[in-house]
Structures are given as structure tokens and as C-alpha cells.
Amino acid sequence: MPVRAEHDRAVLAALLRRDPVLHAYQLGDLDDFFWPYTSWFRRGDQVVLLYHGTAEPVLLAFAAQRDGAAMAVLLDEVAPVLPARLYAHLSPGLERVLAGRYVVTPAGAHLRMALTDPGRLAGVAAAGEVLGPADLPALRDLYAVAYPGNWFDARMLDTGHYVGVRDGDALVAVAGVHVWSPTYRVAAVGNVTTRPQVRGRGLGGQVVAALCARLAASVDHVTLNVRADNAVAVRLYERLGFTRVAGFGEYALAVGAGSAASAG
């Protein structure tokens, strides 16, 4: 079956819902909020997303182990129509498929985690107030100090799923979402950070717990991405009831002479 551009959200949703945790971000991007910034490619049951809502396009290609070969075929066929520069989230081994066209620069191994034991949240003193658009300056100030370079879409404040703790007028801890879709019943926690001077006090766990409690009313699957080498964060999420469900790599891709990959 040849590769095709797919524009039917119902078709995409049916395919992605076969593994809503692995494909949580893609399911969220089917919402009207993100849909205008997306391009989708399909070959049989395999789906690849190119997201245009960032300064550099982001490619998402996730496959269960049994589907790795089929996804590799799709990526190989899609590669010639992809932008000259992009960022990619790829299941292990798929970066090699793109090495023939791109210089592939690894940006870190990551884990997809899912909230599988929400009962553990009861052991955490959830804390934080709901943030909105008026809190954007204080939030940007926090990220500049505590999480520079993070991916943050200010429009997500409109969801009501950003929770923060203050010290006076300053935000000192926050947890939010990259994706929240009550339509497809998925959420992806993201942009979690605390100011350096208050780390170690449990505020990160408290705001994540408060956020997860809010999300429980509207979604069935709460997921997140975390760097595999961020042992402190991984332990925190495991303590809150998250488990590791998949590994993937992030890569910067650029067409270049020779396209010799440095992937690992």
C-alpha cells in the first residue's frame, strides 16, 4: 500500500487509539486547537505526524516494536517530502532510516511514561492554584530562570490545566500540559519545574499531583515525556504513580552534504 497524505481525522483517530499512551501527543493534535498546524502521512496502519506550530517543524513517528519495520518503510517513503531542517521524536532505530537524507544529531534519549497507579497521588499533599493568561508574565519569568529552552505554547494556559505555587508575587513551581484533549481523552503533562532555590522541598510533586487530580475528570490517559538520564524526575514520577511504557529518541535533522549520521 503506498504512502498517502491523510486528512480524515476519524481515520487517524481510529489508528492512533490502538495505543493511546504511545500516541497521546498525536491524538491531542487532532483537536481543533492544533489541527491547523499538522500534516499527516499514512501507509496502511502506520501514521507519521509533521507538526508546524513551532519555529522548527517537529516530526513524530512512534511504533510498537512489532510495527517497527512497517513504520520504517513509511518514513523512508515520506523522507523526500520533509523539510530540509526539522526536529524529530522517533522510536528506537527509526533515526537510521532518515540518515540517508539528513545529518542526524541526537538530542537525548527519552521515556514515555503513563499514570498507571493514580492511587499513589493520595500520598502527596497536592498544592497549587490554577493559572490563566494573566499569569503569563510570571510564568515566563519562572521558565527563564528554572527551565530555559523549554517548549511552551502560551495558548495552553486557556485550558485551565496549568497549576502553580507562589512565594509572594513570584511563581516558584508549576506543572502544565503540552496536550489536553477531552475529545480523545488524553493529556500530556509538561513544563514542570521549580525555582532552583526551592528545589528539594517537594513542590514539584505537589503541583503534578494537583494537576493530575484536575485531569482525572476529563481524560482517561495521562502521559508525559522525560529525559531518560533525568533520574530525579523519573523517580518523582514513579513515586506519583507513573510507569515507563516506551523509550524514544529526540533528534535534530538537517539536510547536508553526505548526510552522514551521528545517531546513536
PDB file of N, CA, C and O in Angstrom, residues 207-248:
ATOM      1  N   VAL A 207       2.611  20.036  42.756  1.00  0.00           N
ATOM      2  CA  VAL A 207       1.883  20.640  41.636  1.00  0.00           C
ATOM      3  C   VAL A 207       1.500  19.585  40.595  1.00  0.00           C
ATOM      4  O   VAL A 207       0.431  19.679  39.973  1.00  0.00           O
ATOM      5  N   VAL A 208       2.339  18.570  40.394  1.00  0.00           N
ATOM      6  CA  VAL A 208       1.970  17.492  39.463  1.00  0.00           C
ATOM      7  C   VAL A 208       0.762  16.735  40.006  1.00  0.00           C
ATOM      8  O   VAL A 208      -0.168  16.396  39.257  1.00  0.00           O
ATOM      9  N   ALA A 209       0.750  16.475  41.303  1.00  0.00           N
ATOM     10  CA  ALA A 209      -0.392  15.784  41.905  1.00  0.00           C
ATOM     11  C   ALA A 209      -1.670  16.598  41.754  1.00  0.00           C
ATOM     12  O   ALA A 209      -2.743  16.050  41.439  1.00  0.00           O
ATOM     13  N   ALA A 210      -1.578  17.911  41.975  1.00  0.00           N
ATOM     14  CA  ALA A 210      -2.753  18.771  41.823  1.00  0.00           C
ATOM     15  C   ALA A 210      -3.234  18.779  40.381  1.00  0.00           C
ATOM     16  O   ALA A 210      -4.448  18.736  40.112  1.00  0.00           O
ATOM     17  N   LEU A 211      -2.305  18.821  39.443  1.00  0.00           N
ATOM     18  CA  LEU A 211      -2.677  18.821  38.027  1.00  0.00           C
ATOM     19  C   LEU A 211      -3.341  17.503  37.644  1.00  0.00           C
ATOM     20  O   LEU A 211      -4.374  17.493  36.954  1.00  0.00           O
ATOM     21  N   CYS A 212      -2.765  16.389  38.052  1.00  0.00           N
ATOM     22  CA  CYS A 212      -3.337  15.080  37.707  1.00  0.00           C
ATOM     23  C   CYS A 212      -4.739  14.922  38.276  1.00  0.00           C
ATOM     24  O   CYS A 212      -5.610  14.311  37.642  1.00  0.00           O
ATOM     25  N   ALA A 213      -4.977  15.471  39.455  1.00  0.00           N
ATOM     26  CA  ALA A 213      -6.317  15.412  40.036  1.00  0.00           C
ATOM     27  C   ALA A 213      -7.311  16.166  39.170  1.00  0.00           C
ATOM     28  O   ALA A 213      -8.457  15.724  38.989  1.00  0.00           O
ATOM     29  N   ARG A 214      -6.897  17.285  38.629  1.00  0.00           N
ATOM     30  CA  ARG A 214      -7.763  18.052  37.728  1.00  0.00           C
ATOM     31  C   ARG A 214      -8.014  17.292  36.433  1.00  0.00           C
ATOM     32  O   ARG A 214      -9.133  17.262  35.915  1.00  0.00           O
ATOM     33  N   LEU A 215      -6.975  16.681  35.896  1.00  0.00           N
ATOM     34  CA  LEU A 215      -7.102  15.994  34.610  1.00  0.00           C
ATOM     35  C   LEU A 215      -7.997  14.762  34.688  1.00  0.00           C
ATOM     36  O   LEU A 215      -8.608  14.363  33.690  1.00  0.00           O
ATOM     37  N   ALA A 216      -8.079  14.150  35.862  1.00  0.00           N
ATOM     38  CA  ALA A 216      -8.833  12.900  36.008  1.00  0.00           C
ATOM     39  C   ALA A 216     -10.289  13.040  35.584  1.00  0.00           C
ATOM     40  O   ALA A 216     -10.912  12.060  35.159  1.00  0.00           O
ATOM     41  N   ALA A 217     -10.835  14.236  35.665  1.00  0.00           N
ATOM     42  CA  ALA A 217     -12.242  14.435  35.329  1.00  0.00           C
ATOM     43  C   ALA A 217     -12.498  14.442  33.832  1.00  0.00           C
ATOM     44  O   ALA A 217     -13.644  14.256  33.399  1.00  0.00           O
ATOM     45  N   SER A 218     -11.463  14.636  33.016  1.00  0.00           N
ATOM     46  CA  SER A 218     -11.701  14.836  31.586  1.00  0.00           C
ATOM     47  C   SER A 218     -10.934  13.894  30.674  1.00  0.00           C
ATOM     48  O   SER A 218     -11.210  13.856  29.473  1.00  0.00           O
ATOM     49  N   VAL A 219      -9.966  13.123  31.197  1.00  0.00           N
ATOM     50  CA  VAL A 219      -9.181  12.241  30.335  1.00  0.00           C
ATOM     51  C   VAL A 219      -9.031  10.862  30.973  1.00  0.00           C
ATOM     52  O   VAL A 219      -9.174  10.705  32.184  1.00  0.00           O
ATOM     53  N   ASP A 220      -8.737   9.890  30.129  1.00  0.00           N
ATOM     54  CA  ASP A 220      -8.505   8.527  30.599  1.00  0.00           C
ATOM     55  C   ASP A 220      -7.032   8.177  30.676  1.00  0.00           C
ATOM     56  O   ASP A 220      -6.663   7.240  31.387  1.00  0.00           O
ATOM     57  N   HIS A 221      -6.203   8.912  29.932  1.00  0.00           N
ATOM     58  CA  HIS A 221      -4.780   8.601  29.849  1.00  0.00           C
ATOM     59  C   HIS A 221      -3.971   9.869  30.096  1.00  0.00           C
ATOM     60  O   HIS A 221      -4.068  10.826  29.328  1.00  0.00           O
ATOM     61  N   VAL A 222      -3.177   9.860  31.172  1.00  0.00           N
ATOM     62  CA  VAL A 222      -2.263  10.964  31.473  1.00  0.00           C
ATOM     63  C   VAL A 222      -0.847  10.463  31.209  1.00  0.00           C
ATOM     64  O   VAL A 222      -0.410   9.466  31.798  1.00  0.00           O
ATOM     65  N   THR A 223      -0.141  11.144  30.335  1.00  0.00           N
ATOM     66  CA  THR A 223       1.192  10.726  29.931  1.00  0.00           C
ATOM     67  C   THR A 223       2.176  11.877  30.123  1.00  0.00           C
ATOM     68  O   THR A 223       1.785  13.014  30.419  1.00  0.00           O
ATOM     69  N   LEU A 224       3.443  11.574  29.931  1.00  0.00           N
ATOM     70  CA  LEU A 224       4.467  12.621  29.920  1.00  0.00           C
ATOM     71  C   LEU A 224       5.718  12.073  29.251  1.00  0.00           C
ATOM     72  O   LEU A 224       5.906  10.861  29.133  1.00  0.00           O
ATOM     73  N   ASN A 225       6.571  12.991  28.812  1.00  0.00           N
ATOM     74  CA  ASN A 225       7.900  12.663  28.304  1.00  0.00           C
ATOM     75  C   ASN A 225       8.932  13.193  29.293  1.00  0.00           C
ATOM     76  O   ASN A 225       8.778  14.290  29.836  1.00  0.00           O
ATOM     77  N   VAL A 226       9.990  12.423  29.505  1.00  0.00           N
ATOM     78  CA  VAL A 226      11.064  12.857  30.395  1.00  0.00           C
ATOM     79  C   VAL A 226      12.380  12.305  29.865  1.00  0.00           C
ATOM     80  O   VAL A 226      12.411  11.208  29.291  1.00  0.00           O
ATOM     81  N   ARG A 227      13.434  13.074  30.021  1.00  0.00           N
ATOM     82  CA  ARG A 227      14.737  12.581  29.602  1.00  0.00           C
ATOM     83  C   ARG A 227      15.096  11.337  30.414  1.00  0.00           C
ATOM     84  O   ARG A 227      14.933  11.308  31.642  1.00  0.00           O
ATOM     85  N   ALA A 228      15.615  10.346  29.731  1.00  0.00           N
ATOM     86  CA  ALA A 228      15.940   9.086  30.406  1.00  0.00           C
ATOM     87  C   ALA A 228      17.035   9.260  31.442  1.00  0.00           C
ATOM     88  O   ALA A 228      17.105   8.489  32.413  1.00  0.00           O
ATOM     89  N   ASP A 229      17.908  10.257  31.261  1.00  0.00           N
ATOM     90  CA  ASP A 229      19.005  10.463  32.206  1.00  0.00           C
ATOM     91  C   ASP A 229      18.644  11.426  33.343  1.00  0.00           C
ATOM     92  O   ASP A 229      19.489  11.734  34.184  1.00  0.00           O
ATOM     93  N   ASN A 230      17.401  11.887  33.387  1.00  0.00           N
ATOM     94  CA  ASN A 230      16.956  12.763  34.470  1.00  0.00           C
ATOM     95  C   ASN A 230      16.411  11.883  35.604  1.00  0.00           C
ATOM     96  O   ASN A 230      15.199  11.747  35.789  1.00  0.00           O
ATOM     97  N   ALA A 231      17.336  11.281  36.344  1.00  0.00           N
ATOM     98  CA  ALA A 231      16.956  10.287  37.354  1.00  0.00           C
ATOM     99  C   ALA A 231      16.054  10.876  38.430  1.00  0.00           C
ATOM    100  O   ALA A 231      15.136  10.193  38.918  1.00  0.00           O
ATOM    101  N   VAL A 232      16.285  12.120  38.807  1.00  0.00           N
ATOM    102  CA  VAL A 232      15.468  12.740  39.857  1.00  0.00           C
ATOM    103  C   VAL A 232      14.020  12.846  39.397  1.00  0.00           C
ATOM    104  O   VAL A 232      13.085  12.500  40.130  1.00  0.00           O
ATOM    105  N   ALA A 233      13.808  13.308  38.155  1.00  0.00           N
ATOM    106  CA  ALA A 233      12.447  13.452  37.650  1.00  0.00           C
ATOM    107  C   ALA A 233      11.779  12.097  37.466  1.00  0.00           C
ATOM    108  O   ALA A 233      10.602  11.926  37.794  1.00  0.00           O
ATOM    109  N   VAL A 234      12.522  11.122  36.946  1.00  0.00           N
ATOM    110  CA  VAL A 234      11.943   9.792  36.738  1.00  0.00           C
ATOM    111  C   VAL A 234      11.489   9.201  38.064  1.00  0.00           C
ATOM    112  O   VAL A 234      10.382   8.653  38.181  1.00  0.00           O
ATOM    113  N   ARG A 235      12.314   9.335  39.104  1.00  0.00           N
ATOM    114  CA  ARG A 235      11.930   8.814  40.424  1.00  0.00           C
ATOM    115  C   ARG A 235      10.695   9.524  40.961  1.00  0.00           C
ATOM    116  O   ARG A 235       9.814   8.901  41.570  1.00  0.00           O
ATOM    117  N   LEU A 236      10.629  10.835  40.754  1.00  0.00           N
ATOM    118  CA  LEU A 236       9.465  11.593  41.209  1.00  0.00           C
ATOM    119  C   LEU A 236       8.200  11.073  40.537  1.00  0.00           C
ATOM    120  O   LEU A 236       7.183  10.798  41.208  1.00  0.00           O
ATOM    121  N   TYR A 237       8.235  10.922  39.224  1.00  0.00           N
ATOM    122  CA  TYR A 237       7.040  10.478  38.512  1.00  0.00           C
ATOM    123  C   TYR A 237       6.657   9.055  38.902  1.00  0.00           C
ATOM    124  O   TYR A 237       5.467   8.739  39.023  1.00  0.00           O
ATOM    125  N   GLU A 238       7.653   8.211  39.123  1.00  0.00           N
ATOM    126  CA  GLU A 238       7.332   6.854  39.563  1.00  0.00           C
ATOM    127  C   GLU A 238       6.676   6.877  40.938  1.00  0.00           C
ATOM    128  O   GLU A 238       5.735   6.107  41.204  1.00  0.00           O
ATOM    129  N   ARG A 239       7.136   7.753  41.805  1.00  0.00           N
ATOM    130  CA  ARG A 239       6.538   7.859  43.137  1.00  0.00           C
ATOM    131  C   ARG A 239       5.090   8.340  43.047  1.00  0.00           C
ATOM    132  O   ARG A 239       4.250   7.987  43.887  1.00  0.00           O
ATOM    133  N   LEU A 240       4.778   9.101  42.013  1.00  0.00           N
ATOM    134  CA  LEU A 240       3.429   9.621  41.845  1.00  0.00           C
ATOM    135  C   LEU A 240       2.503   8.642  41.125  1.00  0.00           C
ATOM    136  O   LEU A 240       1.315   8.930  40.956  1.00  0.00           O
ATOM    137  N   GLY A 241       3.044   7.504  40.679  1.00  0.00           N
ATOM    138  CA  GLY A 241       2.193   6.505  40.042  1.00  0.00           C
ATOM    139  C   GLY A 241       2.375   6.348  38.549  1.00  0.00           C
ATOM    140  O   GLY A 241       1.608   5.622  37.902  1.00  0.00           O
ATOM    141  N   PHE A 242       3.396   7.001  37.991  1.00  0.00           N
ATOM    142  CA  PHE A 242       3.693   6.850  36.566  1.00  0.00           C
ATOM    143  C   PHE A 242       4.634   5.660  36.356  1.00  0.00           C
ATOM    144  O   PHE A 242       5.472   5.363  37.211  1.00  0.00           O
ATOM    145  N   THR A 243       4.493   4.998  35.218  1.00  0.00           N
ATOM    146  CA  THR A 243       5.395   3.920  34.857  1.00  0.00           C
ATOM    147  C   THR A 243       5.949   4.171  33.460  1.00  0.00           C
ATOM    148  O   THR A 243       5.352   4.889  32.646  1.00  0.00           O
ATOM    149  N   ARG A 244       7.092   3.557  33.186  1.00  0.00           N
ATOM    150  CA  ARG A 244       7.739   3.688  31.882  1.00  0.00           C
ATOM    151  C   ARG A 244       7.056   2.759  30.889  1.00  0.00           C
ATOM    152  O   ARG A 244       6.929   1.562  31.142  1.00  0.00           O
ATOM    153  N   VAL A 245       6.636   3.311  29.755  1.00  0.00           N
ATOM    154  CA  VAL A 245       5.936   2.480  28.776  1.00  0.00           C
ATOM    155  C   VAL A 245       6.672   2.390  27.439  1.00  0.00           C
ATOM    156  O   VAL A 245       6.422   1.459  26.672  1.00  0.00           O
ATOM    157  N   ALA A 246       7.563   3.317  27.152  1.00  0.00           N
ATOM    158  CA  ALA A 246       8.292   3.271  25.876  1.00  0.00           C
ATOM    159  C   ALA A 246       9.491   4.194  25.955  1.00  0.00           C
ATOM    160  O   ALA A 246       9.490   5.187  26.695  1.00  0.00           O
ATOM    161  N   GLY A 247      10.502   3.857  25.184  1.00  0.00           N
ATOM    162  CA  GLY A 247      11.645   4.743  25.020  1.00  0.00           C
ATOM    163  C   GLY A 247      11.640   5.323  23.612  1.00  0.00           C
ATOM    164  O   GLY A 247      11.103   4.714  22.683  1.00  0.00           O
ATOM    165  N   PHE A 248      12.206   6.504  23.468  1.00  0.00           N
ATOM    166  CA  PHE A 248      12.333   7.106  22.148  1.00  0.00           C
ATOM    167  C   PHE A 248      13.490   8.095  22.170  1.00  0.00           C
ATOM    168  O   PHE A 248      13.993   8.469  23.238  1.00  0.00           O
TER     169      PHE A 248
END
